[in-house]
PDB file of C-alpha atoms in Angstrom:
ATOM      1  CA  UNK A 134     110.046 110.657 110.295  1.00 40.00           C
ATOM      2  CA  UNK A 135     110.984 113.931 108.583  1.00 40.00           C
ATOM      3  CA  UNK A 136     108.376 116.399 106.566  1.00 39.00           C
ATOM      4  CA  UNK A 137     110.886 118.114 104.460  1.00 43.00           C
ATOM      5  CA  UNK A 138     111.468 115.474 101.118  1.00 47.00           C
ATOM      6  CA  UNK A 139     107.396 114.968 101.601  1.00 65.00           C
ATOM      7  CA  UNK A 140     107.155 116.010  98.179  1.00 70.00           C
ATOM      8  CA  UNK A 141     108.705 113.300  96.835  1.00 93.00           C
ATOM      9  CA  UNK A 142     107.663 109.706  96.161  1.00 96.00           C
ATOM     10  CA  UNK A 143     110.184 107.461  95.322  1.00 98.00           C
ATOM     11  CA  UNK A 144     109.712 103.593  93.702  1.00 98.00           C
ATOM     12  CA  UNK A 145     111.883 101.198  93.778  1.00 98.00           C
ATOM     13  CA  UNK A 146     112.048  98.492  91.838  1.00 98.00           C
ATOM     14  CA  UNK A 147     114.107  95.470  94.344  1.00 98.00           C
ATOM     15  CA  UNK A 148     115.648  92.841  92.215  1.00 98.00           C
ATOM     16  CA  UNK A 149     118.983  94.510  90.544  1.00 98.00           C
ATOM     17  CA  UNK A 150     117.991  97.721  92.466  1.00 98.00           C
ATOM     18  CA  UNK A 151     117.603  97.243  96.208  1.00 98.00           C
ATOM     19  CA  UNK A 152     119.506  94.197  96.084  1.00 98.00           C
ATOM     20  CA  UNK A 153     122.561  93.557  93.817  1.00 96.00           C
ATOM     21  CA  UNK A 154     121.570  90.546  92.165  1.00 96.00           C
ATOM     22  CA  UNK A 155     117.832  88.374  91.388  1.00 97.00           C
ATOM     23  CA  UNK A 156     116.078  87.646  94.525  1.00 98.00           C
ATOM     24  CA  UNK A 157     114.625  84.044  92.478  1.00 98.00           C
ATOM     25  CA  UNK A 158     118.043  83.213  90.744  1.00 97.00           C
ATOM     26  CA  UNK A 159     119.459  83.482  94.523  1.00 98.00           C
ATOM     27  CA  UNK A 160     117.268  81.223  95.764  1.00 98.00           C
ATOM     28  CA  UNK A 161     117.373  78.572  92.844  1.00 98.00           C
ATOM     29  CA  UNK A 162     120.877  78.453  92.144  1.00 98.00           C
ATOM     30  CA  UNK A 163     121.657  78.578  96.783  1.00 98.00           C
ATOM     31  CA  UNK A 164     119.004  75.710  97.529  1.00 98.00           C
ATOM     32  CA  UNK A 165     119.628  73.458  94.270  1.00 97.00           C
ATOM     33  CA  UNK A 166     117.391  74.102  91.632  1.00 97.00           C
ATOM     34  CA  UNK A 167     119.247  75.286  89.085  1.00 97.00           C
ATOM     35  CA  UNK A 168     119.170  72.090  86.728  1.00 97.00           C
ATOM     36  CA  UNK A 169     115.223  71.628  87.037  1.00 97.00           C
ATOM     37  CA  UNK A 170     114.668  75.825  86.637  1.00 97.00           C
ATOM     38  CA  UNK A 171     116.187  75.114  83.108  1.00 97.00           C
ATOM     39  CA  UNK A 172     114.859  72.448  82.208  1.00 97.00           C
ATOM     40  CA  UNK A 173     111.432  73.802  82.814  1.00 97.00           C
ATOM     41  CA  UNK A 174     112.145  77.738  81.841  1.00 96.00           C
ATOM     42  CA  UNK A 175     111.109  77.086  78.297  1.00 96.00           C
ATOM     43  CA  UNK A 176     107.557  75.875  79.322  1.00 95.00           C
ATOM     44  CA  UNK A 177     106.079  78.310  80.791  1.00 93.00           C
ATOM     45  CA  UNK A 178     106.030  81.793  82.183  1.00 90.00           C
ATOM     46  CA  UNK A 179     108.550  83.079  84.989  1.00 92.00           C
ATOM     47  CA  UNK A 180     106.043  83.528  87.404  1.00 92.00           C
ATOM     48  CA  UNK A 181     104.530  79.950  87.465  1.00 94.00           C
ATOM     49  CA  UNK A 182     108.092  79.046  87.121  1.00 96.00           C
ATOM     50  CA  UNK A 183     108.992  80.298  90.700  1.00 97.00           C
ATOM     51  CA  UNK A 184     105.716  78.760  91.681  1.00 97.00           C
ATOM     52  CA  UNK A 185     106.725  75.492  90.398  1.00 97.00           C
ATOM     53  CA  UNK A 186     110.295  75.820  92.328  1.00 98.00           C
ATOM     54  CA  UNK A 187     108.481  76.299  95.777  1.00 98.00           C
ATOM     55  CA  UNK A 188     106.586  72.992  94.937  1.00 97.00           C
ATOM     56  CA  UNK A 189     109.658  71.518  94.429  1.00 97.00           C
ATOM     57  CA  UNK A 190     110.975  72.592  97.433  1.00 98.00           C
ATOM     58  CA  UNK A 191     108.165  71.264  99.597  1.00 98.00           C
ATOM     59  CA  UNK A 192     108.591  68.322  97.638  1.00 97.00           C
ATOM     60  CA  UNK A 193     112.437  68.053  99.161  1.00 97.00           C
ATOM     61  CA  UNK A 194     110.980  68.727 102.650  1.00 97.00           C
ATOM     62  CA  UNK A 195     111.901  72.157 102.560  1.00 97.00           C
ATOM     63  CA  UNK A 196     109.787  74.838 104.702  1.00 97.00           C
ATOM     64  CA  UNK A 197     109.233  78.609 104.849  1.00 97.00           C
ATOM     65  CA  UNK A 198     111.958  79.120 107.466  1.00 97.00           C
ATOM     66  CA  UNK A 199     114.862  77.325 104.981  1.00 98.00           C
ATOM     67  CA  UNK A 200     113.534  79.537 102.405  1.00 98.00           C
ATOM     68  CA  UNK A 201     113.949  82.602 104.993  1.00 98.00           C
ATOM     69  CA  UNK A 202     117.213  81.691 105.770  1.00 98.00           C
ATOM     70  CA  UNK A 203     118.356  81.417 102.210  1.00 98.00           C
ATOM     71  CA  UNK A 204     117.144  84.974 101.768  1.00 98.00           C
ATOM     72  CA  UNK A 205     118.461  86.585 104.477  1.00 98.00           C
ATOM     73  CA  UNK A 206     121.698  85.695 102.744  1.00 98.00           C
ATOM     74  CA  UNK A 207     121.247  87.745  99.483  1.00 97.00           C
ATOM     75  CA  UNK A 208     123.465  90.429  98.645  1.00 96.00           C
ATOM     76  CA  UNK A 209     122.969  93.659  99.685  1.00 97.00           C
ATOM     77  CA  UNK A 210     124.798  97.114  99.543  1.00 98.00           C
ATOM     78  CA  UNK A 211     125.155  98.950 103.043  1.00 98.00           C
ATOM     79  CA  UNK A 212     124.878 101.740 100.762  1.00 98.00           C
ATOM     80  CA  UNK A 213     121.463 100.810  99.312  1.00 98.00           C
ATOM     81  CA  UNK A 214     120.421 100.527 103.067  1.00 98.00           C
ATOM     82  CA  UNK A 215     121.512 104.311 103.595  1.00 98.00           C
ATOM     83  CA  UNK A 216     120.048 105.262 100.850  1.00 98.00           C
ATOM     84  CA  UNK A 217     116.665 104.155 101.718  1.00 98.00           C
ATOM     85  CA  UNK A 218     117.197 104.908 105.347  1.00 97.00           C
ATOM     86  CA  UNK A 219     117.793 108.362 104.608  1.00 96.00           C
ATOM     87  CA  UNK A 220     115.104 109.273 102.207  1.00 96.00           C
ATOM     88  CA  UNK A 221     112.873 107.512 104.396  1.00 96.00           C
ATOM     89  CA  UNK A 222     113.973 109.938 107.264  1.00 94.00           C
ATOM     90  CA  UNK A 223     113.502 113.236 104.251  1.00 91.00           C
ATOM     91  CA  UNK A 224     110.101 112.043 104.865  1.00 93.00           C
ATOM     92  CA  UNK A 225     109.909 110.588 101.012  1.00 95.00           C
ATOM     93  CA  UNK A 226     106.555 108.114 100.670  1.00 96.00           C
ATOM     94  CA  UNK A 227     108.599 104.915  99.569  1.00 98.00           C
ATOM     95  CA  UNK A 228     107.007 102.244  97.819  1.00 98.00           C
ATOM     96  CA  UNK A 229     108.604  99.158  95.881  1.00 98.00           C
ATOM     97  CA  UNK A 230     106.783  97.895  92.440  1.00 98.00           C
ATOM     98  CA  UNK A 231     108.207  94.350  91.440  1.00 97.00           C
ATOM     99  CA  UNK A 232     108.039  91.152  89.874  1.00 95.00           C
ATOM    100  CA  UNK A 233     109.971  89.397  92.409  1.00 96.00           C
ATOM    101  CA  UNK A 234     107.374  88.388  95.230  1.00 97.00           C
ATOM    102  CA  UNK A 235     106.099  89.476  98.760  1.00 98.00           C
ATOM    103  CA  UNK A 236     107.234  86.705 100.652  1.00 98.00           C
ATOM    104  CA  UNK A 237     110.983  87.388  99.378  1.00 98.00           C
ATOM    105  CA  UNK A 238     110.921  90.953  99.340  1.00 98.00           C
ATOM    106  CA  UNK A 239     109.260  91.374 102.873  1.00 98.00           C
ATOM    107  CA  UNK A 240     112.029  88.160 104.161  1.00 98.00           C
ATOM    108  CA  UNK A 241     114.643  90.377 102.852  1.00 98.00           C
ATOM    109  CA  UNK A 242     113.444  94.077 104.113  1.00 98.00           C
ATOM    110  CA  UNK A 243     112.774  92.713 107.299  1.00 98.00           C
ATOM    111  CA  UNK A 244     116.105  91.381 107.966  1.00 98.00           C
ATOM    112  CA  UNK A 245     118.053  94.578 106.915  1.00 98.00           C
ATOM    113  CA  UNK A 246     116.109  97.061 109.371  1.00 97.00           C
ATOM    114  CA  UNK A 247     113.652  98.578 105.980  1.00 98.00           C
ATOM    115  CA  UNK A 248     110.448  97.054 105.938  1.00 97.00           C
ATOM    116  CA  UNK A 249     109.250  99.854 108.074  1.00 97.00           C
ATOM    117  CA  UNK A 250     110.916 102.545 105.746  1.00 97.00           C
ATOM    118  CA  UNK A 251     107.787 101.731 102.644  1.00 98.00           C
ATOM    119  CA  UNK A 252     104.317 103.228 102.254  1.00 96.00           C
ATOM    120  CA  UNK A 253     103.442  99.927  99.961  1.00 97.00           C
ATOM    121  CA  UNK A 254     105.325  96.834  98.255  1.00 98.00           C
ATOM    122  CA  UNK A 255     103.160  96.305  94.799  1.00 98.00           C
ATOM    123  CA  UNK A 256     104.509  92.613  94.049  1.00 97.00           C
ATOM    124  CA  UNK A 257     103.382  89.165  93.010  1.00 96.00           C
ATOM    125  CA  UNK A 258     101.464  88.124  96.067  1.00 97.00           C
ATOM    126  CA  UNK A 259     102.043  84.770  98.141  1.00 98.00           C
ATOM    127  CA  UNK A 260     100.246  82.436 100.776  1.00 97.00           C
ATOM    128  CA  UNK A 261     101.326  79.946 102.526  1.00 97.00           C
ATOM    129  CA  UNK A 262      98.606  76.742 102.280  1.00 97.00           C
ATOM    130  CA  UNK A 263      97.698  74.261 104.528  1.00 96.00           C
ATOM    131  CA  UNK A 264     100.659  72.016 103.909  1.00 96.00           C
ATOM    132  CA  UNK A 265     103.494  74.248 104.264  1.00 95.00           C
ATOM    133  CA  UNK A 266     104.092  74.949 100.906  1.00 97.00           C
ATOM    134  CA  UNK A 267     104.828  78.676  99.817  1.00 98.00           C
ATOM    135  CA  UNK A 268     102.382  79.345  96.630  1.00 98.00           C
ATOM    136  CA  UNK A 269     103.172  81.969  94.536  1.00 97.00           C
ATOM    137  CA  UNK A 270     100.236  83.956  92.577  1.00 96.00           C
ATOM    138  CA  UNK A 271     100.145  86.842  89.758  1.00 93.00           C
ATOM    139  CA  UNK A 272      99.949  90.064  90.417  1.00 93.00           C
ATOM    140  CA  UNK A 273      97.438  90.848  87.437  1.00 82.00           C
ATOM    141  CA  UNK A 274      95.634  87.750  87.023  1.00 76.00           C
ATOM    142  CA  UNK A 275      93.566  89.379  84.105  1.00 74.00           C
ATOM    143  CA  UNK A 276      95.329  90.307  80.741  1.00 79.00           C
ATOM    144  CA  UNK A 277      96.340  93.785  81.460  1.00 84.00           C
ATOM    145  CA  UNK A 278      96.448  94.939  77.747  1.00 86.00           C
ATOM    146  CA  UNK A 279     100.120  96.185  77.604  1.00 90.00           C
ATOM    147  CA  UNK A 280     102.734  94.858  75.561  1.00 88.00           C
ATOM    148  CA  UNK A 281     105.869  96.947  77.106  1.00 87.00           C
ATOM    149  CA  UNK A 282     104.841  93.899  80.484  1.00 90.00           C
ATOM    150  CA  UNK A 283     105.141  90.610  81.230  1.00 87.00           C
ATOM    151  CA  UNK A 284     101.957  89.014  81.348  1.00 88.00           C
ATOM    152  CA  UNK A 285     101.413  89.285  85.025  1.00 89.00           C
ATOM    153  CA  UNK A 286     102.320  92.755  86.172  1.00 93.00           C
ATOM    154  CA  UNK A 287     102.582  95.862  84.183  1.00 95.00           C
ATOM    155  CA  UNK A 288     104.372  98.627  86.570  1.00 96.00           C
ATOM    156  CA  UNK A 289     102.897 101.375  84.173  1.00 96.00           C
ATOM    157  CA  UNK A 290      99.377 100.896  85.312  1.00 95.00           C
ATOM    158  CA  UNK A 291     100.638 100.666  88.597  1.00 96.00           C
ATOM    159  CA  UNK A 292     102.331 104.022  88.332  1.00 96.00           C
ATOM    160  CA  UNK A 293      99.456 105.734  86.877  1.00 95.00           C
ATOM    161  CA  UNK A 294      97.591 104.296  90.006  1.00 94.00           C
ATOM    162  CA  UNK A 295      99.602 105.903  92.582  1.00 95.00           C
ATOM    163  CA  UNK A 296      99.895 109.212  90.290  1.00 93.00           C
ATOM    164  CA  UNK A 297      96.442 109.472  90.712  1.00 91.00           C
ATOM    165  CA  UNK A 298      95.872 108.552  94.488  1.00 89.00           C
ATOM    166  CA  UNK A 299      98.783 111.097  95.480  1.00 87.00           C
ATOM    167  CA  UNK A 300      97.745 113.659  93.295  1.00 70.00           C
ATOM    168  CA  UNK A 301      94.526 114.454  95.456  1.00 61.00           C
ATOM    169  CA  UNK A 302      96.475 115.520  98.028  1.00 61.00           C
ATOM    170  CA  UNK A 303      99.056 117.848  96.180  1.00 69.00           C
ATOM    171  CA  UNK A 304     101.722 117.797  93.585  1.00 78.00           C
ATOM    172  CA  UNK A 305     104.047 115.033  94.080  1.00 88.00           C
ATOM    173  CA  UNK A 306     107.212 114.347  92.378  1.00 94.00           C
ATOM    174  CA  UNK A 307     108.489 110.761  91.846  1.00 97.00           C
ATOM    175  CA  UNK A 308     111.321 109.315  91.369  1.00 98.00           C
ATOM    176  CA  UNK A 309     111.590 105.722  89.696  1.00 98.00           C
ATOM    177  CA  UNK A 310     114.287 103.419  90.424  1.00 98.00           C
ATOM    178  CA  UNK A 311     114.990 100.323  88.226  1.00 98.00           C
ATOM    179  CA  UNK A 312     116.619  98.174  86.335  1.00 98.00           C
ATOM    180  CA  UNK A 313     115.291  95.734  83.576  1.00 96.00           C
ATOM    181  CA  UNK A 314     112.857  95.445  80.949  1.00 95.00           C
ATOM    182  CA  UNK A 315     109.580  95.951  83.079  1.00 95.00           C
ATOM    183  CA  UNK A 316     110.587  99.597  84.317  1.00 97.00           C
ATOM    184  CA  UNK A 317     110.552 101.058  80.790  1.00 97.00           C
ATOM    185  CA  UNK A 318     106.987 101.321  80.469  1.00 96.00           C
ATOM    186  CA  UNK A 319     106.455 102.846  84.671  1.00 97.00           C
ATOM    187  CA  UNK A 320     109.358 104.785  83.151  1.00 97.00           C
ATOM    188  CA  UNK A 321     107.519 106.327  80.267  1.00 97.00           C
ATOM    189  CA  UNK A 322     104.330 107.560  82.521  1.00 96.00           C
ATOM    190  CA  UNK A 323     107.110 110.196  84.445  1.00 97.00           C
ATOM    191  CA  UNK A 324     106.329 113.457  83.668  1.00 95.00           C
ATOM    192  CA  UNK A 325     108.773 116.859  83.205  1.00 95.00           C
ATOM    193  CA  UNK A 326     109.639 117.432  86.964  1.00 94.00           C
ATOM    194  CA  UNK A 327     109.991 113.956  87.348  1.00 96.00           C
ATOM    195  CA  UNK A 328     113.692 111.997  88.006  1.00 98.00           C
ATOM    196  CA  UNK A 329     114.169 108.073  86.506  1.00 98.00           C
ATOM    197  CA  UNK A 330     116.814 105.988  87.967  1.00 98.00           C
ATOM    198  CA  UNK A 331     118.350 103.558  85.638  1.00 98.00           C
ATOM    199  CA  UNK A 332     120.937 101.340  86.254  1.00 98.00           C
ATOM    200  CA  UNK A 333     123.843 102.049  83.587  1.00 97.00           C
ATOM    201  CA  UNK A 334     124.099  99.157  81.496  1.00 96.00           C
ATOM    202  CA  UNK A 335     121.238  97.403  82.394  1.00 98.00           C
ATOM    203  CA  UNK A 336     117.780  97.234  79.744  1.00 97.00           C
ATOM    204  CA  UNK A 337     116.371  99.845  81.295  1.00 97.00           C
ATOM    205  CA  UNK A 338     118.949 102.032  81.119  1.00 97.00           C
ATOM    206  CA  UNK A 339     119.509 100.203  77.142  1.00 97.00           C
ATOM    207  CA  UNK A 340     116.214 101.175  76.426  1.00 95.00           C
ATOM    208  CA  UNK A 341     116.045 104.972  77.350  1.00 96.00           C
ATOM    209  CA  UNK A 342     119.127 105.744  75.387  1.00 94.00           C
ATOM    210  CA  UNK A 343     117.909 104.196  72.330  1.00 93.00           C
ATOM    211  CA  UNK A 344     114.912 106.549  72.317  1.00 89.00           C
ATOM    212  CA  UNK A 345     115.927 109.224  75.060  1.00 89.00           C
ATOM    213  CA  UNK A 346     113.194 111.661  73.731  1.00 92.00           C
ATOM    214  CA  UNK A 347     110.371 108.850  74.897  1.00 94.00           C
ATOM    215  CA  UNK A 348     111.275 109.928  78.567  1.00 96.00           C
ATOM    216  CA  UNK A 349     110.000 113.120  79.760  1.00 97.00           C
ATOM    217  CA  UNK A 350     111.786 112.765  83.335  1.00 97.00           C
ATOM    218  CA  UNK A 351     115.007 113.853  84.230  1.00 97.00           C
ATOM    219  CA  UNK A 352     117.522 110.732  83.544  1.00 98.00           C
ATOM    220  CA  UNK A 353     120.285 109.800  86.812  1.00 98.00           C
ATOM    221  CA  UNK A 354     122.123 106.855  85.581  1.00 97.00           C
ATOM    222  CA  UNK A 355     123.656 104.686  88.684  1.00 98.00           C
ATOM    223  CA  UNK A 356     125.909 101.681  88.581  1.00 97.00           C
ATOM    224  CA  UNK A 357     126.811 101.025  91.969  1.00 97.00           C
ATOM    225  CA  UNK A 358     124.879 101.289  95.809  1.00 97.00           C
ATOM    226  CA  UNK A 359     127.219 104.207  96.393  1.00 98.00           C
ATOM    227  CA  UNK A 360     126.256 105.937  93.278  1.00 98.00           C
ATOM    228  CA  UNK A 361     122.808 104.902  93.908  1.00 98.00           C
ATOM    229  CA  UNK A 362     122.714 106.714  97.419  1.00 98.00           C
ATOM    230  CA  UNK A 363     124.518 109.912  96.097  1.00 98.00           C
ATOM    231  CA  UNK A 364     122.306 110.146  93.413  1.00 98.00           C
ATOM    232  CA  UNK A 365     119.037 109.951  94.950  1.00 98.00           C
ATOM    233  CA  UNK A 366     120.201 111.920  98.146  1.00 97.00           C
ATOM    234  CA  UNK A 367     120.960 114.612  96.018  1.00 96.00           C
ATOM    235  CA  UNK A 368     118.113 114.641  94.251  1.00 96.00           C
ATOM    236  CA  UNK A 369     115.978 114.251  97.403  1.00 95.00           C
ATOM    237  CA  UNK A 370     117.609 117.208  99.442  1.00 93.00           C
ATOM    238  CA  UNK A 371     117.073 119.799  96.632  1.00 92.00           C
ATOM    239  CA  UNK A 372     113.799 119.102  96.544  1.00 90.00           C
ATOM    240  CA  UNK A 373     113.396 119.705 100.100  1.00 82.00           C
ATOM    241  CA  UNK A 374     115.566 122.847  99.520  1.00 81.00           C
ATOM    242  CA  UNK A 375     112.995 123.880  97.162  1.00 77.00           C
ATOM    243  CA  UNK A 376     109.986 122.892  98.964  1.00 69.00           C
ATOM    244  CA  UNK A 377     111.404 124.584 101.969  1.00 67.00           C
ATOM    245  CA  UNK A 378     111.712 128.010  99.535  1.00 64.00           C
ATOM    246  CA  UNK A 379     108.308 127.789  98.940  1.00 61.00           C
ATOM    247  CA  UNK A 380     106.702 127.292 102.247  1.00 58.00           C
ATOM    248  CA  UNK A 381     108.987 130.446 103.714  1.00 56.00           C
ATOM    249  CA  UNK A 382     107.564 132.471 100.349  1.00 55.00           C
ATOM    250  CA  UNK A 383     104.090 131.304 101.192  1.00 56.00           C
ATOM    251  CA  UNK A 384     104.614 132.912 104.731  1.00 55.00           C
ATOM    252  CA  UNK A 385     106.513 135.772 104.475  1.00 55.00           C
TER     253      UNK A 385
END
């Protein structure tokens, strides 16, 4: 891996970002659970939702490995690959905060050649128990106090977290990528020499031109993989042009 883009630390959020579409909505609508996801969708919360769906799949005599294969199936740009690929090789510290899940996230990374391309995937975490059955858990299982976040993961603390961890080291500056309603709030913790990511048309993206002087970052809309890669790759390369500036002013 390269040194030159180590300045930057880029998150990703995966569902509508990585991939094209919903990593759960792929899996309930392939394997045949759309009519019982509705029925339930009113009665509780999303996460227990998807929870509920992998009993139901156990239930049907379904294992991990259908599952897997239903996954490796999901949409993907060969852009989005690139794109992540190539930052990866900047040396960017690439890290994925989402409310889709680890088993589905990792399943899909793995298959496409990136799971070695990220520092850390911040997710919903999942087990597999005794009987087969993939369990899916919260990732805050606390009240987290913030009302910008679904109940069980707010990506702004999550943020702040890694601003502070990285920080000790020296000055980073990150780049958020995302989506939906969730990546508002990460969105709003970006500071002056920081870049946000949202896709056009999308809430995020709804959200921050609403109220554009909430976001202290620099805004890069994106609609497509291909805009997504040109975007960030820009981005990424001129701050390596202007980290390399530095270090040669720094030895001269």
């Amino acid at each position: 891996m390269g040194t030159e883009g180590g300045a930057a630390v880029v998150i990703f959020d995966f569902d509508r970002t990585i991939i094209d579409g919903d990593s759960d909505d792929w899996v309930v609508t392939q394997m045949g659970l759309t009519h019982l996801f509705r029925q339930l969708i009113s009665t509780m919360s999303w996460n227990s939702l998807m929870n509920k769906m992998m009993e139901e799949l156990h239930s049907r005599g379904k294992n991990t490995e259908d599952i897997s294969q239903c996954l490796r199936q999901t949409p993907i740009s060969p852009s989005i690959i690139s794109a992540i690929k190539s930052a990866y090789s900047f040396g960017c510290d690439l890290r994925i905060i989402s409310d889709a899940n680890e088993f589905f996230i990792k399943t899909i990374l793995k298959h496409h050649g990136m799971a070695e391309c990220f520092t850390e995937i911040i997710t919903n975490p999942t087990f597999v128990d005794k009987e087969g059955r993939l369990r899916i858990l919260p990732y805050h299982e606390s009240p987290h106090g913030c009302n910008l976040c679904p109940p069980n993961m707010c990506k702004g603390l999550i943020v702040k977290h890694i601003q502070a961890s990285v920080s000790q080291s020296r000055k980073k500056t990150f780049i958020y990528l995302g989506d939906g309603k969730g990546d508002y709030c990460p969105s709003l913790k970006l500071g002056e020499v920081d870049h946000v990511m949202p896709r056009k048309k999308f809430p995020l993206w709804e959200r921050i031109h609403c109220n554009p002087t909430f976001i202290k970052a620099k805004v890069h809309e994106w609609s497509t993989g291909a805009e997504l890669e040109k975007t960030l790759l820009h981005i990424v390369s001129t701050l390596s042009n202007e980290a390399n500036k530095t270090i040669n002013l720094l030895d001269s």
